[in-house]
XYZ file of C-alpha atoms in Angstrom:
507
model
C 11.256 5.491 -44.456
C 13.216 3.321 -42.050
C 16.034 5.877 -41.986
C 13.496 8.613 -41.223
C 11.957 6.728 -38.324
C 15.463 5.908 -36.962
C 16.403 9.623 -37.126
C 13.194 10.715 -35.403
C 13.466 8.185 -32.560
C 17.108 8.912 -31.874
C 16.709 12.621 -32.102
C 13.461 13.082 -30.036
C 13.726 10.366 -27.372
C 14.384 12.027 -23.942
C 17.467 11.001 -22.004
C 16.993 8.536 -19.186
C 16.901 10.147 -15.695
C 20.178 10.169 -13.889
C 18.616 9.264 -10.535
C 15.494 7.227 -9.822
C 14.139 7.781 -6.277
C 11.428 5.571 -4.760
C 8.971 7.086 -2.173
C 7.102 4.689 0.056
C 4.374 6.422 1.989
C 2.654 4.471 4.780
C -0.683 6.177 3.974
C -2.404 8.701 1.728
C -3.837 11.805 3.344
C -3.582 15.609 3.044
C -0.379 15.730 5.077
C 1.365 13.272 2.689
C -0.264 14.956 -0.273
C 1.461 18.174 0.746
C 4.793 16.389 1.266
C 4.616 14.643 -2.141
C 4.015 18.061 -3.783
C 7.049 19.428 -2.065
C 9.128 16.411 -3.235
C 8.046 17.113 -6.802
C 8.922 20.800 -6.382
C 12.403 19.822 -5.142
C 12.867 17.532 -8.113
C 12.169 20.489 -10.467
C 15.397 22.087 -9.205
C 17.483 18.984 -10.064
C 18.496 17.631 -13.458
C 17.484 14.055 -14.331
C 15.524 13.052 -11.221
C 12.592 10.586 -11.493
C 10.311 10.025 -8.548
C 8.289 6.793 -8.159
C 5.529 7.037 -5.480
C 3.801 4.240 -3.585
C 1.070 4.584 -0.920
C 0.278 1.688 1.454
C -3.023 2.988 2.941
C -1.952 1.948 6.488
C -1.290 -1.689 5.425
C 1.982 -3.271 6.603
C 1.678 -6.090 4.076
C 1.039 -3.655 1.199
C 3.976 -1.407 2.128
C 6.350 -4.365 2.359
C 5.314 -5.481 -1.177
C 5.621 -1.918 -2.472
C 9.120 -1.503 -1.112
C 10.227 -4.753 -2.663
C 8.648 -3.734 -5.993
C 10.341 -0.342 -5.877
C 13.729 -1.979 -5.236
C 13.116 -4.471 -8.058
C 12.276 -1.629 -10.461
C 15.801 -0.264 -10.211
C 15.723 2.710 -7.893
C 18.887 4.464 -6.724
C 17.587 5.576 -3.343
C 14.533 4.820 -1.115
C 12.615 7.364 0.922
C 10.256 5.586 3.364
C 7.796 6.489 6.116
C 7.275 3.129 7.914
C 3.703 2.291 8.838
C 4.823 0.693 12.167
C 8.136 0.512 14.001
C 8.841 -3.226 13.717
C 6.836 -4.769 10.882
C 8.317 -2.787 7.951
C 11.963 -3.160 9.090
C 12.742 -6.389 7.161
C 11.823 -4.784 3.795
C 13.885 -1.713 4.640
C 16.785 -4.004 5.557
C 16.595 -5.869 2.295
C 16.849 -2.581 0.295
C 19.751 -1.396 2.455
C 21.585 -4.699 2.117
C 21.404 -4.396 -1.672
C 23.403 -1.169 -1.461
C 20.411 1.220 -1.868
C 20.650 4.280 0.417
C 17.527 4.603 2.655
C 16.120 7.814 4.084
C 13.635 7.094 6.887
C 11.297 10.077 7.278
C 8.796 11.075 9.966
C 8.361 7.566 11.435
C 11.035 5.409 13.024
C 12.115 1.848 12.478
C 13.641 -0.493 15.020
C 16.510 -1.291 12.656
C 19.736 0.692 12.272
C 19.976 -0.174 8.625
C 19.259 3.270 7.157
C 21.428 6.036 5.666
C 19.681 9.044 7.215
C 16.662 9.947 9.351
C 14.640 13.139 9.260
C 11.607 14.089 11.322
C 10.213 16.558 13.839
C 10.426 15.630 17.558
C 7.161 13.753 18.226
C 7.909 13.438 21.946
C 8.390 17.199 22.141
C 5.081 17.718 20.266
C 3.187 15.640 22.833
C 4.915 17.377 25.668
C 4.217 20.909 24.352
C 0.580 20.085 23.745
C 0.376 18.569 27.260
C 1.780 21.763 28.810
C -0.586 23.841 26.677
C -3.576 21.838 27.848
C -2.526 22.258 31.516
C -2.297 25.978 30.973
C -5.535 26.155 28.976
C -7.456 24.344 31.717
C -5.667 26.287 34.447
C -4.408 23.132 36.072
C -7.819 21.507 36.614
C -9.969 19.467 34.226
C -10.847 16.176 32.552
C -9.131 15.214 29.255
C -10.005 12.520 26.716
C -7.026 11.301 24.617
C -7.337 9.932 21.068
C -4.245 7.923 20.129
C -2.673 7.379 16.716
C -2.004 4.036 15.000
C -0.734 1.558 17.594
C 2.869 0.559 16.897
C 3.726 3.695 14.961
C 6.533 5.793 16.381
C 4.688 9.158 16.318
C 1.784 7.677 18.252
C 4.088 6.165 20.849
C 6.241 9.264 21.273
C 3.406 11.847 21.310
C 1.613 9.809 23.985
C 4.753 9.586 26.127
C 5.398 13.311 25.832
C 1.791 14.101 26.679
C 1.779 11.852 29.723
C 5.078 13.267 31.014
C 3.729 16.807 30.709
C 0.760 15.970 32.969
C 2.868 14.417 35.764
C 3.314 17.869 37.347
C -0.382 18.695 37.038
C -2.320 16.492 39.531
C -5.429 18.511 38.864
C -5.629 17.267 35.234
C -7.256 13.846 34.965
C -7.139 11.737 31.773
C -10.591 10.120 31.866
C -10.023 7.943 28.849
C -7.734 6.949 25.935
C -9.262 5.646 22.709
C -7.727 4.448 19.490
C -8.200 6.892 16.562
C -5.622 5.416 14.137
C -4.987 8.862 12.537
C -8.336 8.893 10.662
C -11.473 10.986 11.212
C -13.962 8.117 10.786
C -12.143 5.817 13.182
C -11.868 8.590 15.846
C -15.491 9.500 15.399
C -16.600 5.891 15.942
C -14.265 5.360 18.911
C -15.406 8.526 20.681
C -19.083 7.729 20.027
C -18.606 4.353 21.671
C -16.750 5.891 24.593
C -19.454 8.537 25.153
C -22.132 5.836 25.125
C -20.205 3.840 27.727
C -19.423 6.861 29.916
C -22.523 9.123 29.783
C -21.827 10.799 33.128
C -18.021 11.273 32.812
C -17.160 14.915 32.364
C -14.844 15.995 29.499
C -13.363 19.491 29.357
C -10.911 18.915 26.551
C -10.192 16.364 23.864
C -6.610 15.836 22.718
C -6.302 14.123 19.333
C -2.897 13.039 18.194
C -3.643 14.554 14.811
C -6.210 17.130 13.660
C -8.378 14.620 11.816
C -8.811 12.646 15.064
C -9.763 15.794 16.904
C -12.385 16.875 14.315
C -13.782 13.303 14.255
C -14.176 13.492 18.028
C -15.887 16.908 17.683
C -18.406 15.414 15.306
C -19.158 12.647 17.820
C -19.819 15.213 20.607
C -22.025 17.291 18.350
C -24.264 14.247 17.867
C -24.970 14.107 21.608
C -26.617 16.488 24.073
C -23.360 16.932 26.061
C -21.595 20.220 26.422
C -18.928 20.770 23.785
C -15.403 20.652 25.194
C -12.275 22.143 23.723
C -10.449 20.191 21.027
C -6.690 20.123 20.315
C -4.804 18.286 17.592
C -1.469 18.004 15.748
C -0.525 18.611 12.077
C -1.376 22.248 11.608
C -1.800 22.032 7.856
C -2.776 24.944 5.621
C -5.633 24.758 3.219
C -9.434 24.661 3.429
C -9.632 21.682 5.756
C -6.246 22.103 7.465
C -5.656 22.508 11.160
C -4.539 26.165 10.910
C -7.858 27.321 9.388
C -9.770 25.122 11.985
C -8.014 26.889 14.820
C -8.692 30.287 13.264
C -12.339 29.394 12.879
C -12.609 28.058 16.493
C -13.272 24.488 15.413
C -10.023 23.464 17.165
C -8.639 25.296 20.146
C -5.043 24.600 19.177
C -2.874 22.542 16.864
C 0.832 21.925 16.342
C 2.553 22.284 12.949
C 4.000 18.904 11.956
C 6.415 19.990 9.169
C 6.348 18.065 5.866
C 9.464 19.527 4.183
C 9.495 17.233 1.195
C 11.942 19.697 -0.453
C 14.460 19.156 2.258
C 14.057 15.408 2.002
C 14.728 15.547 -1.743
C 17.824 17.688 -1.199
C 19.081 15.219 1.350
C 18.567 12.394 -1.128
C 20.572 14.251 -3.822
C 23.426 14.978 -1.341
C 23.614 11.327 -0.484
C 23.563 10.192 -4.120
C 26.199 12.718 -5.117
C 28.462 11.840 -2.217
C 28.169 15.242 -0.519
C 28.312 15.679 3.312
C 25.013 15.201 5.135
C 23.631 14.714 8.639
C 22.545 11.186 9.581
C 19.944 12.537 12.094
C 17.948 15.731 11.313
C 15.240 17.112 13.540
C 12.840 19.616 11.975
C 11.470 22.677 13.768
C 7.748 22.792 14.580
C 5.411 25.391 16.176
C 2.272 25.656 18.309
C -0.830 27.075 16.567
C -3.314 28.989 18.713
C -6.013 31.585 17.997
C -3.398 34.280 18.633
C -1.238 33.341 15.601
C -3.519 31.193 13.410
C -4.524 34.024 11.079
C -1.007 35.156 10.277
C 0.218 31.575 9.889
C -2.681 30.798 7.530
C -1.938 33.856 5.457
C 1.737 32.879 5.105
C 0.856 29.199 4.270
C -1.721 30.097 1.673
C 0.742 32.462 0.013
C 3.256 29.670 -0.186
C 0.592 27.424 -1.769
C -0.161 30.098 -4.372
C 3.540 30.538 -5.165
C 3.968 26.798 -5.460
C 1.125 26.530 -7.895
C 2.603 29.426 -9.819
C 6.051 27.703 -9.997
C 4.311 24.550 -11.191
C 2.812 26.395 -14.107
C 6.134 28.090 -14.900
C 7.845 24.705 -14.907
C 5.317 23.247 -17.268
C 5.565 26.183 -19.690
C 9.394 26.066 -19.652
C 9.324 22.319 -20.213
C 6.888 22.668 -23.093
C 8.990 25.511 -24.681
C 12.178 23.502 -24.468
C 10.524 20.496 -25.930
C 9.216 22.514 -28.905
C 12.615 24.156 -29.404
C 14.358 20.763 -29.421
C 11.803 19.362 -31.870
C 12.318 22.297 -34.208
C 16.095 21.805 -34.228
C 15.792 18.071 -34.785
C 13.089 17.779 -37.350
C 13.790 20.754 -39.701
C 13.118 19.662 -43.319
C 11.311 16.444 -42.211
C 8.327 18.391 -40.730
C 5.866 17.171 -43.374
C 6.790 13.509 -42.747
C 6.438 13.961 -39.058
C 3.016 15.540 -39.371
C 1.912 12.634 -41.603
C 3.183 10.087 -39.094
C 1.416 11.927 -36.249
C -1.878 11.996 -38.131
C -1.659 8.245 -38.819
C -0.807 7.584 -35.185
C -3.743 9.720 -33.961
C -6.174 7.963 -36.265
C -4.992 4.518 -35.087
C -5.072 5.711 -31.475
C -8.649 7.001 -31.890
C -9.865 3.800 -33.573
C -8.261 1.637 -30.835
C -9.770 3.658 -27.980
C -13.260 3.666 -29.576
C -13.131 -0.151 -29.526
C -11.957 -0.209 -25.872
C -13.932 2.596 -24.317
C -16.611 0.440 -22.619
C -13.963 -1.730 -20.921
C -11.826 1.187 -19.880
C -14.660 3.023 -18.106
C -15.018 0.333 -15.411
C -11.244 -0.018 -15.175
C -10.734 3.691 -14.605
C -13.377 3.694 -11.888
C -11.615 0.890 -9.994
C -8.184 2.503 -10.458
C -9.432 5.876 -9.232
C -10.764 4.550 -6.035
C -7.542 2.622 -5.179
C -5.134 5.346 -6.065
C -3.820 8.016 -3.661
C -5.112 11.477 -4.244
C -1.670 12.215 -5.800
C -2.597 9.937 -8.669
C -6.208 11.083 -9.341
C -6.270 12.538 -12.888
C -7.715 16.068 -13.382
C -9.804 16.759 -16.475
C -6.673 17.846 -18.431
C -4.748 14.626 -17.701
C -4.410 11.827 -20.192
C -2.231 9.386 -18.244
C -3.887 6.563 -16.362
C -2.389 4.162 -13.808
C -2.030 0.596 -15.047
C -0.521 -1.166 -12.047
C -2.941 -0.955 -9.144
C -1.259 -3.768 -7.138
C 2.106 -2.071 -6.882
C 0.675 1.501 -6.684
C 3.932 2.686 -8.218
C 4.037 5.558 -10.750
C 6.565 7.931 -12.225
C 6.286 11.598 -11.505
C 5.891 12.869 -15.078
C 2.194 13.827 -14.759
C 0.780 17.342 -14.443
C 0.691 18.381 -10.744
C -2.769 18.057 -9.238
C -4.939 20.819 -7.831
C -4.517 20.986 -4.060
C -8.204 21.692 -3.571
C -9.161 18.755 -5.799
C -6.931 16.480 -3.769
C -8.426 17.679 -0.469
C -11.967 17.239 -1.836
C -11.519 13.689 -3.125
C -9.727 12.676 0.119
C -12.695 13.925 2.120
C -15.205 12.282 -0.305
C -13.412 8.924 0.055
C -13.509 9.156 3.884
C -17.205 9.860 3.817
C -18.002 7.010 1.402
C -15.784 4.418 3.148
C -17.249 5.243 6.590
C -20.767 4.338 5.336
C -20.264 1.423 2.933
C -22.350 -0.953 5.090
C -25.393 1.303 4.724
C -27.424 -0.255 1.852
C -29.734 2.784 1.815
C -26.879 5.224 1.355
C -27.768 7.613 -1.472
C -26.011 10.437 -3.343
C -28.227 12.817 -1.384
C -26.823 11.426 1.858
C -23.230 11.796 0.575
C -23.901 15.355 -0.544
C -25.404 16.234 2.896
C -22.330 14.844 4.625
C -20.148 16.968 2.356
C -22.302 20.066 2.928
C -23.227 20.184 -0.753
C -26.302 19.793 -2.862
C -26.761 16.645 -4.943
C -26.042 18.569 -8.125
C -22.916 20.258 -6.652
C -21.511 16.903 -5.498
C -22.145 15.295 -8.871
C -20.507 18.123 -10.786
C -17.515 18.267 -8.412
C -16.819 14.521 -8.350
C -17.305 14.301 -12.169
C -14.910 17.169 -12.833
C -12.229 15.859 -10.536
C -12.333 12.073 -11.318
C -14.292 11.746 -14.542
C -16.726 9.340 -12.765
C -20.090 9.859 -11.025
C -20.619 9.520 -7.262
C -22.727 6.381 -7.868
C -19.920 4.765 -9.942
C -17.344 5.473 -7.244
C -19.669 4.199 -4.483
C -20.232 0.944 -6.310
C -16.480 0.666 -7.050
C -15.647 1.205 -3.317
C -18.141 -1.533 -2.327
C -16.724 -4.014 -4.859
C -13.191 -3.285 -3.801
C -13.951 -3.925 -0.135
C -15.865 -7.120 -1.112
C -12.838 -8.381 -3.026
C -10.617 -7.808 0.036
C -13.116 -9.594 2.281
C -13.268 -12.527 -0.155
C -9.451 -12.764 0.029
C -9.063 -12.283 3.772
C -12.138 -13.842 5.437
C -14.163 -17.041 5.287
C -17.525 -15.271 5.110
C -20.053 -16.409 2.530
C -20.707 -14.427 -0.604
C -24.171 -13.389 0.731
C -22.708 -12.207 4.020
C -20.106 -10.077 2.249
C -22.670 -8.720 -0.200
C -24.813 -7.388 2.683
C -21.734 -6.228 4.625
C -20.583 -3.952 1.806
C -23.989 -2.426 1.298
C -25.624 -4.440 -1.517
C -29.349 -5.127 -1.069
C -29.268 -8.485 -2.792
C -26.529 -11.093 -3.304
C -27.657 -11.678 -6.897
C -27.166 -8.042 -7.796
C -23.808 -8.066 -6.028
C -22.693 -11.136 -8.067
C -23.807 -9.389 -11.322
C -21.851 -6.209 -10.542
C -18.788 -8.196 -9.371
C -18.623 -10.235 -12.552
C -19.004 -7.108 -14.703
C -16.137 -5.443 -12.801
C -13.664 -8.310 -12.330
C -14.682 -10.728 -15.121
C -15.329 -13.574 -12.695
C -17.801 -14.737 -9.984
C -17.159 -13.865 -6.379
C -16.600 -17.524 -5.537
C -13.897 -17.767 -8.177
C -11.665 -15.407 -6.196
C -10.961 -17.982 -3.482
C -10.486 -20.786 -5.979
C-alpha cells in the first residue's frame, strides 16, 4: 500500500510554477476587477505562472503589510499600484533591495527603486477633460470639481491637467473643489455637504476625477430641487455600471477611457523575468468617450468581454481534459485502488465538514465581506480564503462572473454607506439597489452563499472591530455607531463571531 501511495503522489502531483508573481492592488473596485481578469488571461498564455493577489482597500498600512507578506511568501516579481505617492515607497524599496523586480502600474511612487513603470498619462486626461468642458460650456459656466484620493498620483496629475486647461478660458469658473476619494458614497456625501453650504451658487457642470465620483455627485443633486447640471468623469469602463454605458444612456455627459491592460502588464513581467528587452517607462493610449462614440465603444467592449468569458471556459475545459489524460496514463491498472482511496477520502471529508459546518458558516460570512470581489466564490466554487489578514491568494480558482463581481461591489458600497443607520432593513437595501426584497435575497444568496442580513451584520461587526482597535471609544458608543440598537445584543453577536468579548480586543 505504501508503494501504491508513493506512486500516486509522485505521478499525479502537479509541477511547481516556474514564476510566482505578486499583485498588490491599492483598492478593490470594478476597474481593478477588470485589470485582474486581464492579468489572469495573460497568465493563461504562459507556462508555469502563479499569480498571488492582494487588495489594500485604500489603506496605506494594509498595503505595506501585504507587500511585505508577498515578498516573504517567495515571489519572483512584484506588480504594485501604490495607494499614495510617498507612504508605500519604503515597502516597495524593501522588495527591490531584495533583488525582486518591481513593476509600478497606474500610480506613481516618489522612489526610483522600480524596474518598470506602466500607466496612461493622467495629466493629459485632466487636460483633455478640461478642454472638453470648456468646449461643452462654450467658454462660459460654473464647474464643481470632485478630486480623487489626496496624495495619489492620478488625483494630483488629473487636477493639474484640468486646472491648466482652464487657464485660457476666463469665462469658466471653478466654484468649488471637494474630496471624493474615488468612491461613490464619499463623493455623494461631499457634494451634499457642499450643496447645503452653497445653496445659491450656480453649477453648470460637475467634473469627477472618476466615473463613480461623478455618479455619486449626480445622486446628491437629484436629492435637491436644483437644476441638474452636466456630469463628466474618467475611467470609461464597459459593463452594466461602467462609464461607457452611462454616457450612452445620458447619465454622464462624457468620460475618458482609463486603460487597464492587465495582459500587457503580465507580458512585461514575463519579459523582465526571462531577461528579454523591455521599456522602463510605458505610457498607454486612452480615449475620450462622448455620446457620439459611446454606442460603438460599448459594443466593442462588450464583445471583448464575451470573448474573454469564452476563452475562460475553453481554458478550463482544456485544463480538465489534460488532467484527465495525465491521470489515465499514470494510474492504468491501479484504477480500482484509486477509486477506493477517493471514496474513503470523500467519506472522511464529508464527516469532517458535517462536524464543522456551524463554525464555518460564520467564518465564511466574515471572509466574504473582507475579500475583494475577485475572491468572492460563485455557487460552483469550493475553495475558500483562509488568510483574511494578508488577503493573499493564488490564482487557481475558477474565474468569477463579471456581472456577479459588479453586483457585489455595488451591494457592498450601498451597505457600507449606511452602516450607522440602526433602522436599515433589507427592504431599504433592495430599494437602493432598484430591486425587490426577494430579488435582492436571491441574488446575494446565489453570488455569496450568504443572506443580505448575514452580510449586513458581518459588515457592522467588522467595522466595530476596526474601531475597537483604532479608537478609544467605549463599547456602547461603537455599538450604536455601527448600527446596533443595543450594546448587549452587539456584545452577543461579537462574541459569537470572534469568540471573545469586545473589551477583550484591546486587552
